[in-house]
Tab-separated table of C-alpha atoms in Angstrom:
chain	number	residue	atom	x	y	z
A	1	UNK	CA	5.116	-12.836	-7.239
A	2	UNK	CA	6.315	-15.952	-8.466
A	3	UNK	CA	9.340	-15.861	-5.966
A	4	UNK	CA	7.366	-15.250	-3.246
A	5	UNK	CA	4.620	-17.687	-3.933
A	6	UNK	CA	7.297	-20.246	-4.201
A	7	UNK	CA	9.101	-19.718	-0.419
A	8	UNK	CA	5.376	-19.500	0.546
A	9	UNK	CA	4.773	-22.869	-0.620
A	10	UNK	CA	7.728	-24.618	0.383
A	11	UNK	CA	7.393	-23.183	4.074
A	12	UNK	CA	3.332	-22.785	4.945
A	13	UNK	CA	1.444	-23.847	1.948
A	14	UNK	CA	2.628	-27.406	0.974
A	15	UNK	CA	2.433	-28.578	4.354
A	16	UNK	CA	-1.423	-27.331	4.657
A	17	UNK	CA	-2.669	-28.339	1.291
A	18	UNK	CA	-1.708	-31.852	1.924
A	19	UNK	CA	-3.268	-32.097	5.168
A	20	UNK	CA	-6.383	-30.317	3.924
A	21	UNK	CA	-6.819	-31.687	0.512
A	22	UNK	CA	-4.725	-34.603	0.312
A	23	UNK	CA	-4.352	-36.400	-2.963
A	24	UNK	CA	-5.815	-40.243	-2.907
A	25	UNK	CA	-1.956	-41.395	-4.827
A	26	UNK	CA	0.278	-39.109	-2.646
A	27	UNK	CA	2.489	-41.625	-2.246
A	28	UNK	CA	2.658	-42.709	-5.802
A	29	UNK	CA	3.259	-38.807	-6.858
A	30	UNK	CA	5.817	-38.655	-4.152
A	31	UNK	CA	7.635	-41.312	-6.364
A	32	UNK	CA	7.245	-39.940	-9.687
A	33	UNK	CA	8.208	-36.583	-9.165
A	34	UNK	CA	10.530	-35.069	-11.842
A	35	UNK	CA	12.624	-31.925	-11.107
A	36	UNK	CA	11.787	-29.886	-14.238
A	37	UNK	CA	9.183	-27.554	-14.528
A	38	UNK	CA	8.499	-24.562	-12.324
A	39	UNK	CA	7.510	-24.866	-8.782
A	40	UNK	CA	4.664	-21.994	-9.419
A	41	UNK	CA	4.520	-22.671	-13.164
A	42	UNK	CA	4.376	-19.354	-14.210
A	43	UNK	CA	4.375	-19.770	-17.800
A	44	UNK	CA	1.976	-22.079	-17.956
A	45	UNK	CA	-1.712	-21.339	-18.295
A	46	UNK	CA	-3.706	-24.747	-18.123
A	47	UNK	CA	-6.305	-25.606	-15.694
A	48	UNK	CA	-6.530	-26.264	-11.977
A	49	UNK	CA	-6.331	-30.545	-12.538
A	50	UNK	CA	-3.725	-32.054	-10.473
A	51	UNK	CA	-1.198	-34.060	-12.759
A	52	UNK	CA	0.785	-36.821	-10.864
A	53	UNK	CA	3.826	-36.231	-12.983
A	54	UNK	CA	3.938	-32.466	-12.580
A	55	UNK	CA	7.665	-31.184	-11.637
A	56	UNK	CA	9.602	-28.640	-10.067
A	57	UNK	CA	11.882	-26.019	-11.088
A	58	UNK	CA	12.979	-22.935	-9.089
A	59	UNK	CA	10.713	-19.581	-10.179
A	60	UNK	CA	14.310	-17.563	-10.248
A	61	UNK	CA	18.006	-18.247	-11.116
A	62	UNK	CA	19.242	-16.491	-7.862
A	63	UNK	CA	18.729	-19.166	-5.384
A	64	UNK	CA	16.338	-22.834	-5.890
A	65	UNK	CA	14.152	-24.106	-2.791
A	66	UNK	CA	13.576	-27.924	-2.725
A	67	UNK	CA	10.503	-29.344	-1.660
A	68	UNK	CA	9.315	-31.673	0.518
A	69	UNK	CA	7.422	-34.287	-0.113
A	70	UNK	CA	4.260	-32.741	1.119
A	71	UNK	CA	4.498	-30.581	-2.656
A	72	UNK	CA	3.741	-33.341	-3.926
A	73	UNK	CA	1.036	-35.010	-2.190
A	74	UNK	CA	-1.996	-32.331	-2.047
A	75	UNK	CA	-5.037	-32.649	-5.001
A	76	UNK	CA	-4.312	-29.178	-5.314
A	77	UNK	CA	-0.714	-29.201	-7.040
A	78	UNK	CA	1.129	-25.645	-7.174
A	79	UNK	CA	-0.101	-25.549	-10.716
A	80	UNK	CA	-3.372	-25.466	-9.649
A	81	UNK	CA	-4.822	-22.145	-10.330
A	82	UNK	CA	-7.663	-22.338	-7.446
A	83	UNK	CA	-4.586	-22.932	-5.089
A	84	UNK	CA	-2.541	-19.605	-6.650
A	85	UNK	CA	-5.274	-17.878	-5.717
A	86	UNK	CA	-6.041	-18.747	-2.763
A	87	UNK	CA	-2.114	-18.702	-1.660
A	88	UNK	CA	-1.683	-15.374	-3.134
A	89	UNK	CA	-4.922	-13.754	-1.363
A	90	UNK	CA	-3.568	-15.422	1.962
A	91	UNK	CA	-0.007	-13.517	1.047
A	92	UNK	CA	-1.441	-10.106	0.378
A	93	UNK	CA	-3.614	-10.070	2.955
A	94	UNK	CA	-1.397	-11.276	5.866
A	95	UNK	CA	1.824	-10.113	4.399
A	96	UNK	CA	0.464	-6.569	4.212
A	97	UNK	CA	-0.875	-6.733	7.305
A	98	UNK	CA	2.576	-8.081	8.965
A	99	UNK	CA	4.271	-5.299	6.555
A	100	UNK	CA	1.444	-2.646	7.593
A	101	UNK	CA	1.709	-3.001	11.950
A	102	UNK	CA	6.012	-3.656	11.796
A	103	UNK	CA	6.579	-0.204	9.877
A	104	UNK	CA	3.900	1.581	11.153
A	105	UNK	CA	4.514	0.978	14.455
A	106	UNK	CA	8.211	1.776	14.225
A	107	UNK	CA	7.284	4.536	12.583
A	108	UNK	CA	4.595	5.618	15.170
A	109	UNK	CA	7.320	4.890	18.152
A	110	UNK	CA	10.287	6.208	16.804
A	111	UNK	CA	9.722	8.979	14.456
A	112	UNK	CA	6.349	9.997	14.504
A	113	UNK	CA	6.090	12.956	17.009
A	114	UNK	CA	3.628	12.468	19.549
A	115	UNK	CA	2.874	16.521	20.333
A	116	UNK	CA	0.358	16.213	17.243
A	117	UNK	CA	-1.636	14.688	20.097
A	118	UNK	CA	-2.772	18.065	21.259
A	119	UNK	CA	-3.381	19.097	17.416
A	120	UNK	CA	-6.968	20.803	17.531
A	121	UNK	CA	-7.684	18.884	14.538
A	122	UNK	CA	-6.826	15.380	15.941
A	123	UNK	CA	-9.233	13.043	16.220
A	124	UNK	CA	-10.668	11.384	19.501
A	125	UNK	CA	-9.723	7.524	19.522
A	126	UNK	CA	-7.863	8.300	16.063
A	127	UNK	CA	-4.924	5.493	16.145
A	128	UNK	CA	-7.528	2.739	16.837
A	129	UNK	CA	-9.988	4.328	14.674
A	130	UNK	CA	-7.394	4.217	11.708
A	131	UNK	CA	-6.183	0.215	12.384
A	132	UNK	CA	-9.796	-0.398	12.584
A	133	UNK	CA	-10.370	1.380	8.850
A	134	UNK	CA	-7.112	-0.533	7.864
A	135	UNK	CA	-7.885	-4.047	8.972
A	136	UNK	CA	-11.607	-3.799	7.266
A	137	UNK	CA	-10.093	-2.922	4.519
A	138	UNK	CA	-7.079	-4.943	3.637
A	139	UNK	CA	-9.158	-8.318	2.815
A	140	UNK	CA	-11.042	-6.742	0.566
A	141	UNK	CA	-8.376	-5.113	-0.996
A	142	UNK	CA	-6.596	-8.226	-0.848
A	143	UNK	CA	-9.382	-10.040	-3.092
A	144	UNK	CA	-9.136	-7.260	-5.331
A	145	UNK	CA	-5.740	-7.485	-6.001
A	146	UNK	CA	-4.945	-11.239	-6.008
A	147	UNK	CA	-6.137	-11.723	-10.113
A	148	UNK	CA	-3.298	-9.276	-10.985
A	149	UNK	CA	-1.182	-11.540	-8.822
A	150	UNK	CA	-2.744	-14.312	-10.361
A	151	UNK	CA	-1.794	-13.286	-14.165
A	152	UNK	CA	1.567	-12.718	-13.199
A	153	UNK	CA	2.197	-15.944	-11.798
A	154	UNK	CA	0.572	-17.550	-14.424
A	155	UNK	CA	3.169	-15.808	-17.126
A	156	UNK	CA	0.823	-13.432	-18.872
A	157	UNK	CA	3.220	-10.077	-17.228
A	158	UNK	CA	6.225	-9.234	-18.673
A	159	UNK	CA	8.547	-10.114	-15.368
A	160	UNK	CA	12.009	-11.483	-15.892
A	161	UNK	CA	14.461	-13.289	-14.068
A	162	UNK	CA	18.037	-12.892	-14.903
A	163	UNK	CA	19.302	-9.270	-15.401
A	164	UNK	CA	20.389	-10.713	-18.958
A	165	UNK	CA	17.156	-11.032	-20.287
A	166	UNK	CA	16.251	-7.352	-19.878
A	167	UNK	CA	15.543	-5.257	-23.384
A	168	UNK	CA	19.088	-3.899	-22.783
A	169	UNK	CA	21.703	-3.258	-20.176
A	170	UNK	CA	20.903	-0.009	-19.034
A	171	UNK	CA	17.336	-1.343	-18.035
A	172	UNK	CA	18.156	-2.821	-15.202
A	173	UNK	CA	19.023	0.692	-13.797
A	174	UNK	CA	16.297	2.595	-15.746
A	175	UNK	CA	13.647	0.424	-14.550
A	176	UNK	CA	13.161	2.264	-11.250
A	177	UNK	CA	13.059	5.552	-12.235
A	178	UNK	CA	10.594	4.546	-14.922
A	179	UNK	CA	8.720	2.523	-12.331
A	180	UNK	CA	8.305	6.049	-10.157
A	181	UNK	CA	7.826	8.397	-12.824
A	182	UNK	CA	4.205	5.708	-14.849
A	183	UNK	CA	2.759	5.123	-11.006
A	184	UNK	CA	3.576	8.377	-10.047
A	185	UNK	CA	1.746	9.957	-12.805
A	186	UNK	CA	-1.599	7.525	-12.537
A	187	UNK	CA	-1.924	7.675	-9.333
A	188	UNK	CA	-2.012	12.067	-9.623
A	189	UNK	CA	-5.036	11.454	-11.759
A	190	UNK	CA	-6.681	9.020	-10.040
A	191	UNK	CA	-6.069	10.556	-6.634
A	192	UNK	CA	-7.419	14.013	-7.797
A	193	UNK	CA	-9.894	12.092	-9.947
A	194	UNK	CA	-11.156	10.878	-6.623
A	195	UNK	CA	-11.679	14.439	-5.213
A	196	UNK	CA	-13.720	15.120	-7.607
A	197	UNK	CA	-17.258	16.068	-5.706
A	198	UNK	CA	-19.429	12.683	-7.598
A	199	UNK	CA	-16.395	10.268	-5.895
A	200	UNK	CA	-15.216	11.969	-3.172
A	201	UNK	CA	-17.898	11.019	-0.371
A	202	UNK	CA	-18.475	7.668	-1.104
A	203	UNK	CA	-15.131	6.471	-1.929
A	204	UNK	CA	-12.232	9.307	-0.838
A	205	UNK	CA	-13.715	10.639	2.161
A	206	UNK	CA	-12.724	7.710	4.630
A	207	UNK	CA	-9.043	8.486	4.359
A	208	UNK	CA	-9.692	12.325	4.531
A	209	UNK	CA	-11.183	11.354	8.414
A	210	UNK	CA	-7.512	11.820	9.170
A	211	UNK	CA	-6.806	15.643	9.293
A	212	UNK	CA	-3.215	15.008	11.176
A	213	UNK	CA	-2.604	11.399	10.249
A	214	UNK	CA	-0.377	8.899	12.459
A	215	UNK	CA	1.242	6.462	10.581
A	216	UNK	CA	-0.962	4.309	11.252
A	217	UNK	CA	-3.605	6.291	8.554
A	218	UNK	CA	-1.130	5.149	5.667
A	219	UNK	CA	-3.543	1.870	4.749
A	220	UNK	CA	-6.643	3.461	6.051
A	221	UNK	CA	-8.586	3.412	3.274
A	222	UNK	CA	-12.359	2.647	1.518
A	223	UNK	CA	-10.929	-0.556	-0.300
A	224	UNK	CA	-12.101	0.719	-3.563
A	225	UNK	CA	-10.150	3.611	-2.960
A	226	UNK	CA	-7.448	1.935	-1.908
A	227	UNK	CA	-7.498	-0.054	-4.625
A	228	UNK	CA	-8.132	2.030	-7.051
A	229	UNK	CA	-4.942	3.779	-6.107
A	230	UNK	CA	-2.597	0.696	-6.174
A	231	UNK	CA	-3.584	0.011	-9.827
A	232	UNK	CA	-0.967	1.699	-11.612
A	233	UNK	CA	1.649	-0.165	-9.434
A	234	UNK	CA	-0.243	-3.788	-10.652
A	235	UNK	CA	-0.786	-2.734	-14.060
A	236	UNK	CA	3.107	-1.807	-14.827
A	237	UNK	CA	4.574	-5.304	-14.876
A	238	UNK	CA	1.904	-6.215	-17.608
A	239	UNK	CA	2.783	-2.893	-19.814
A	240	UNK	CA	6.813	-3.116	-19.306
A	241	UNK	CA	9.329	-5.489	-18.772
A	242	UNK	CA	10.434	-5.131	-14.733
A	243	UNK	CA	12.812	-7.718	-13.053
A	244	UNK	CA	11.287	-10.267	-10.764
A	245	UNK	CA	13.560	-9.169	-7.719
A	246	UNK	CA	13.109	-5.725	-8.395
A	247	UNK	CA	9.403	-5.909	-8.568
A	248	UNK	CA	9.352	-7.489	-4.816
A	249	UNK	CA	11.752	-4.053	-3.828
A	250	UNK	CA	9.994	-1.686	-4.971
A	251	UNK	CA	6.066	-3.368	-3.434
A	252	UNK	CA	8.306	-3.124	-0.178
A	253	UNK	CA	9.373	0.440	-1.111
A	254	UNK	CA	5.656	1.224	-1.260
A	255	UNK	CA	4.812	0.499	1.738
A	256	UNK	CA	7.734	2.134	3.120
A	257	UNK	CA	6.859	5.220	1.203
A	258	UNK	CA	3.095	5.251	1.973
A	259	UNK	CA	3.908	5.021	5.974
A	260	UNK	CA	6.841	7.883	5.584
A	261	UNK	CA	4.587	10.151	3.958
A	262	UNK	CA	1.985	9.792	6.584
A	263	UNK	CA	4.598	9.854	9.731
A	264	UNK	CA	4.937	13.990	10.611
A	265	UNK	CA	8.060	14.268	10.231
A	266	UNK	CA	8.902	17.145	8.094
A	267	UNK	CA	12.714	16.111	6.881
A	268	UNK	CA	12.374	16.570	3.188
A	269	UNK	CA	11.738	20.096	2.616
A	270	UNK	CA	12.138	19.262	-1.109
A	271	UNK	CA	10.831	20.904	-4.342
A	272	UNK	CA	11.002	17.947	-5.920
A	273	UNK	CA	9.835	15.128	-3.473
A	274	UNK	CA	6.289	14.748	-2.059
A	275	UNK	CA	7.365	14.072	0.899
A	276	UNK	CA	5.296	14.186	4.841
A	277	UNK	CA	5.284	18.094	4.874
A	278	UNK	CA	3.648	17.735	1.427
A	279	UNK	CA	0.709	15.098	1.755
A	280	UNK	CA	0.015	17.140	5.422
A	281	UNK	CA	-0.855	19.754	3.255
A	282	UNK	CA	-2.997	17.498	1.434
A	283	UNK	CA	-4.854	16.204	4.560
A	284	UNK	CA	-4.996	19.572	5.846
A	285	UNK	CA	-6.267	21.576	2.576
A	286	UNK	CA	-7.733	18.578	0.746
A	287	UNK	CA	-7.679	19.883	-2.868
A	288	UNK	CA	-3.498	20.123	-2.986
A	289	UNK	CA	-0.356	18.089	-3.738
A	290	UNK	CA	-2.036	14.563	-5.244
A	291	UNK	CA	0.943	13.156	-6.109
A	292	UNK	CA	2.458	10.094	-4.581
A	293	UNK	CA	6.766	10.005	-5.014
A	294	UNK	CA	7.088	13.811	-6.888
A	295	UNK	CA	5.537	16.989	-7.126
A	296	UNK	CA	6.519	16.981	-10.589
A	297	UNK	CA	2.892	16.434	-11.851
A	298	UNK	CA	1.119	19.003	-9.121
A	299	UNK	CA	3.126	21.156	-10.935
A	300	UNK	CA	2.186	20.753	-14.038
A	301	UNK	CA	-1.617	20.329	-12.785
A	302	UNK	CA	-1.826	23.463	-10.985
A	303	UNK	CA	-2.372	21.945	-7.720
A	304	UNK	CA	0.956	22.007	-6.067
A	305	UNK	CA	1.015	23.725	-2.374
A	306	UNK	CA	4.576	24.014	-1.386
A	307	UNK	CA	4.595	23.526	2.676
A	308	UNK	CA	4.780	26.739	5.253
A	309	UNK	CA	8.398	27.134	6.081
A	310	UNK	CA	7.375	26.973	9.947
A	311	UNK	CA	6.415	23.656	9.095
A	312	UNK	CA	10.222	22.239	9.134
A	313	UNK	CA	10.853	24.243	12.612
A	314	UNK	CA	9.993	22.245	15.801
A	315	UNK	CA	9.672	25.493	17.416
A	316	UNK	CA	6.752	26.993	14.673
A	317	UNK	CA	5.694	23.159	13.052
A	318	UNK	CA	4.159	22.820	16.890
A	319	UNK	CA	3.353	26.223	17.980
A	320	UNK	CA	-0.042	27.277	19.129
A	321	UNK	CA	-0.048	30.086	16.164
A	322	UNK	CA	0.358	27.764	13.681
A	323	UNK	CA	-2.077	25.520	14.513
A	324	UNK	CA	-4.989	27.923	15.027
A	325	UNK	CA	-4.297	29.182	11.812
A	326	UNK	CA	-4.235	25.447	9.888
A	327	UNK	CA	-7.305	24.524	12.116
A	328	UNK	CA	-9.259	28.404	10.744
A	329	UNK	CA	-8.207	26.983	6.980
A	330	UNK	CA	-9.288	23.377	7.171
A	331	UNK	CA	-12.960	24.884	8.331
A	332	UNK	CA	-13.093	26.969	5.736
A	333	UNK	CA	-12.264	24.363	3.515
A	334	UNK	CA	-13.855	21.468	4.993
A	335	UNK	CA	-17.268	23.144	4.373
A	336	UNK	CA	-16.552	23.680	0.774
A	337	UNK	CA	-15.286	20.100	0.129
A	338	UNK	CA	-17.537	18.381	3.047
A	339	UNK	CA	-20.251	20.208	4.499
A	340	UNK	CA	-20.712	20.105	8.005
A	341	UNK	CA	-17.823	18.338	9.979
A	342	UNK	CA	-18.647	15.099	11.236
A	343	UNK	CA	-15.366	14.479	12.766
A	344	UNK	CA	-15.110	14.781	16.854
A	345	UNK	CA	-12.068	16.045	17.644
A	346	UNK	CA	-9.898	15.417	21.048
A	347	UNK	CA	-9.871	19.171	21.716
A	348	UNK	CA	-13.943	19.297	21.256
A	349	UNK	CA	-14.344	16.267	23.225
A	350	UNK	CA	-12.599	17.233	26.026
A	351	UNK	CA	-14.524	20.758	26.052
A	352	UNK	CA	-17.564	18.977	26.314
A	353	UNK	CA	-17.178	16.688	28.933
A	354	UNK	CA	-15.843	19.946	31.013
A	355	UNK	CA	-19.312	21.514	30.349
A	356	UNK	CA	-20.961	18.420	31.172
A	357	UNK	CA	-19.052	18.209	34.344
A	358	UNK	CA	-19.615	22.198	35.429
A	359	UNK	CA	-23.151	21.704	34.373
């Protein structure tokens, strides 16, 4: 996060530190300044005490941003570790955010198919309902997550710049694949972990509101839970070596992959992928197909539920039939896992107001 921390300062952050907390010999500092050291000082671990002969260096080999003189003239330098933090809450929090409402609402307008409307199972209000669950979430999430972002940029993960310094050539290729295969596997057991019937109401439950998610559900989370399931992606930089720039592609991939797997649209009828037919299941049935990239470790577990064929037939996936008989399963299911059903459904609410009106 080093990269990112270091566009962040040289465009937003500089400028608003020295206006905010401006240093009483700015002007000396301004003078001083030698171009050496990193701009986010990643490897170094000292203290949050500003240093008027602190120095910059660019946090990657790809591409150096020079700052202006405003780096120079805040009491918080961009060594300062209360300033990391803060910077790096601000990024996860409004980054995600800007990340969350671009792709989900692409998503939501151009692939996401708006018959589910008339689902029995969705939810009165439900799009608003689920940005509402996501925006109360994401800055706590975001305070959650910042001290892994914090130990990276401080040096203590084992990120790398230049494609050179990887443990050998191959690496650079293998990283992904092993990057999958660790967060695909921790999340299975964390995800059914939170099913089980101790967790599952007071942590899971929120994001199980969402029988036939929009995208829009993909962040709407408890922010423990939501949490709780990013760890394996924060933990993996600080157990193997992963490039810098890759590291940055594949948090963007996540997001990507979190919204497509909560967008409808059946496309990867897959034995191998978890795709959107998969984790509908999951929503749907509840105790199925935990996995996040693969159903490699449902497999294995026991708790893979390969999708209906109708699903990946526009003809079936939205027929009346089909429906009834997914809406039958879910209250069978829901009452096992649940108890009564809280939810108020579109169907049930408009039923209501008709009897309401005849009455």
């Amino acid at each position: 996060m080093d990269i990112v921390l270091e566009v962040f300062d040289t465009y937003v952050a500089d400028y608003c530190y020295a206006k905010a907390l401006p240093s009483s010999g700015a002007s000396i500092f301004t003078q001083s300044v030698k171009h050496v050291a990193s701009s986010t000082f990643s490897s170094l671990r000292e203290g949050a005490t500003p240093s008027p002969d602190y120095s910059y260096r660019s946090s990657t080999s790809f591409f150096s941003l020079e700052p202006s003189q405003y780096a120079y003239q805040s009491a918080w330098p961009r060594d300062s570790i209360y300033r990391q933090a803060l910077s790096l809450y601000i990024i996860t929090w409004l980054f995600g955010l800007v990340l969350y409402f671009i792709c989900a609402t692409a998503s939501y307008y151009f692939i996401f198919d708006h018959a589910t409307f008339t689902h029995p199972k969705y939810l009165k209000n439900q799009v608003r309902l689920e940005i509402e669950q996501t925006m109360a979430s994401m800055p706590i999430m975001s305070i959650l997550t910042t001290p892994f972002f914090l130990a990276e940029v401080r040096g203590y993960a084992k990120l790398y710049d230049s494609p050179s310094s990887a443990p050998f050539a191959q690496y650079n290729y293998l990283q992904f694949p092993l990057f999958i295969l660790f967060t695909d596997f921790c999340i299975y057991w964390i995800h059914r972990t939170l099913h089980h019937p101790m967790i599952y109401k007071r942590l899971h439950k929120p994001h199980h509101k969402w029988i036939m998610p929009t995208p829009f559900a993909s962040h709407a989370f408890h922010p423990v839970d939501g949490f709780t399931q990013s760890l394996p992606y924060h933990i993996y930089p600080f157990l193997f070596p992963l490039q810098k720039l890759a590291y940055i592609a594949l948090f963007i991939f996540i997001n990507f992959w979190t919204i497509f797997i909560h967008d409808g649209e059946y496309v990867a009828n897959s034995p191998v992928l978890n795709g959107a037919a998969c984790h509908s299941m999951h929503h749907l049935y509840f105790n199925y197909n935990y996995g996040q990239f693969t159903t490699l470790w449902d497999r294995l577990g026991g708790s893979y539920r390969k999708p209906n064929d109708e699903l990946f037939q526009r003809e079936t996936k939205m027929g009346k039939e089909e429906w009834e008989r997914q809406a039958r399963e879910m209250e069978r299911i829901v009452k096992q896992v649940e108890g009564d059903d809280e939810r108020t459904y579109v169907e049930e609410d408009e039923m209501t107001l008709l009897q309401k009106k005849t009455l």
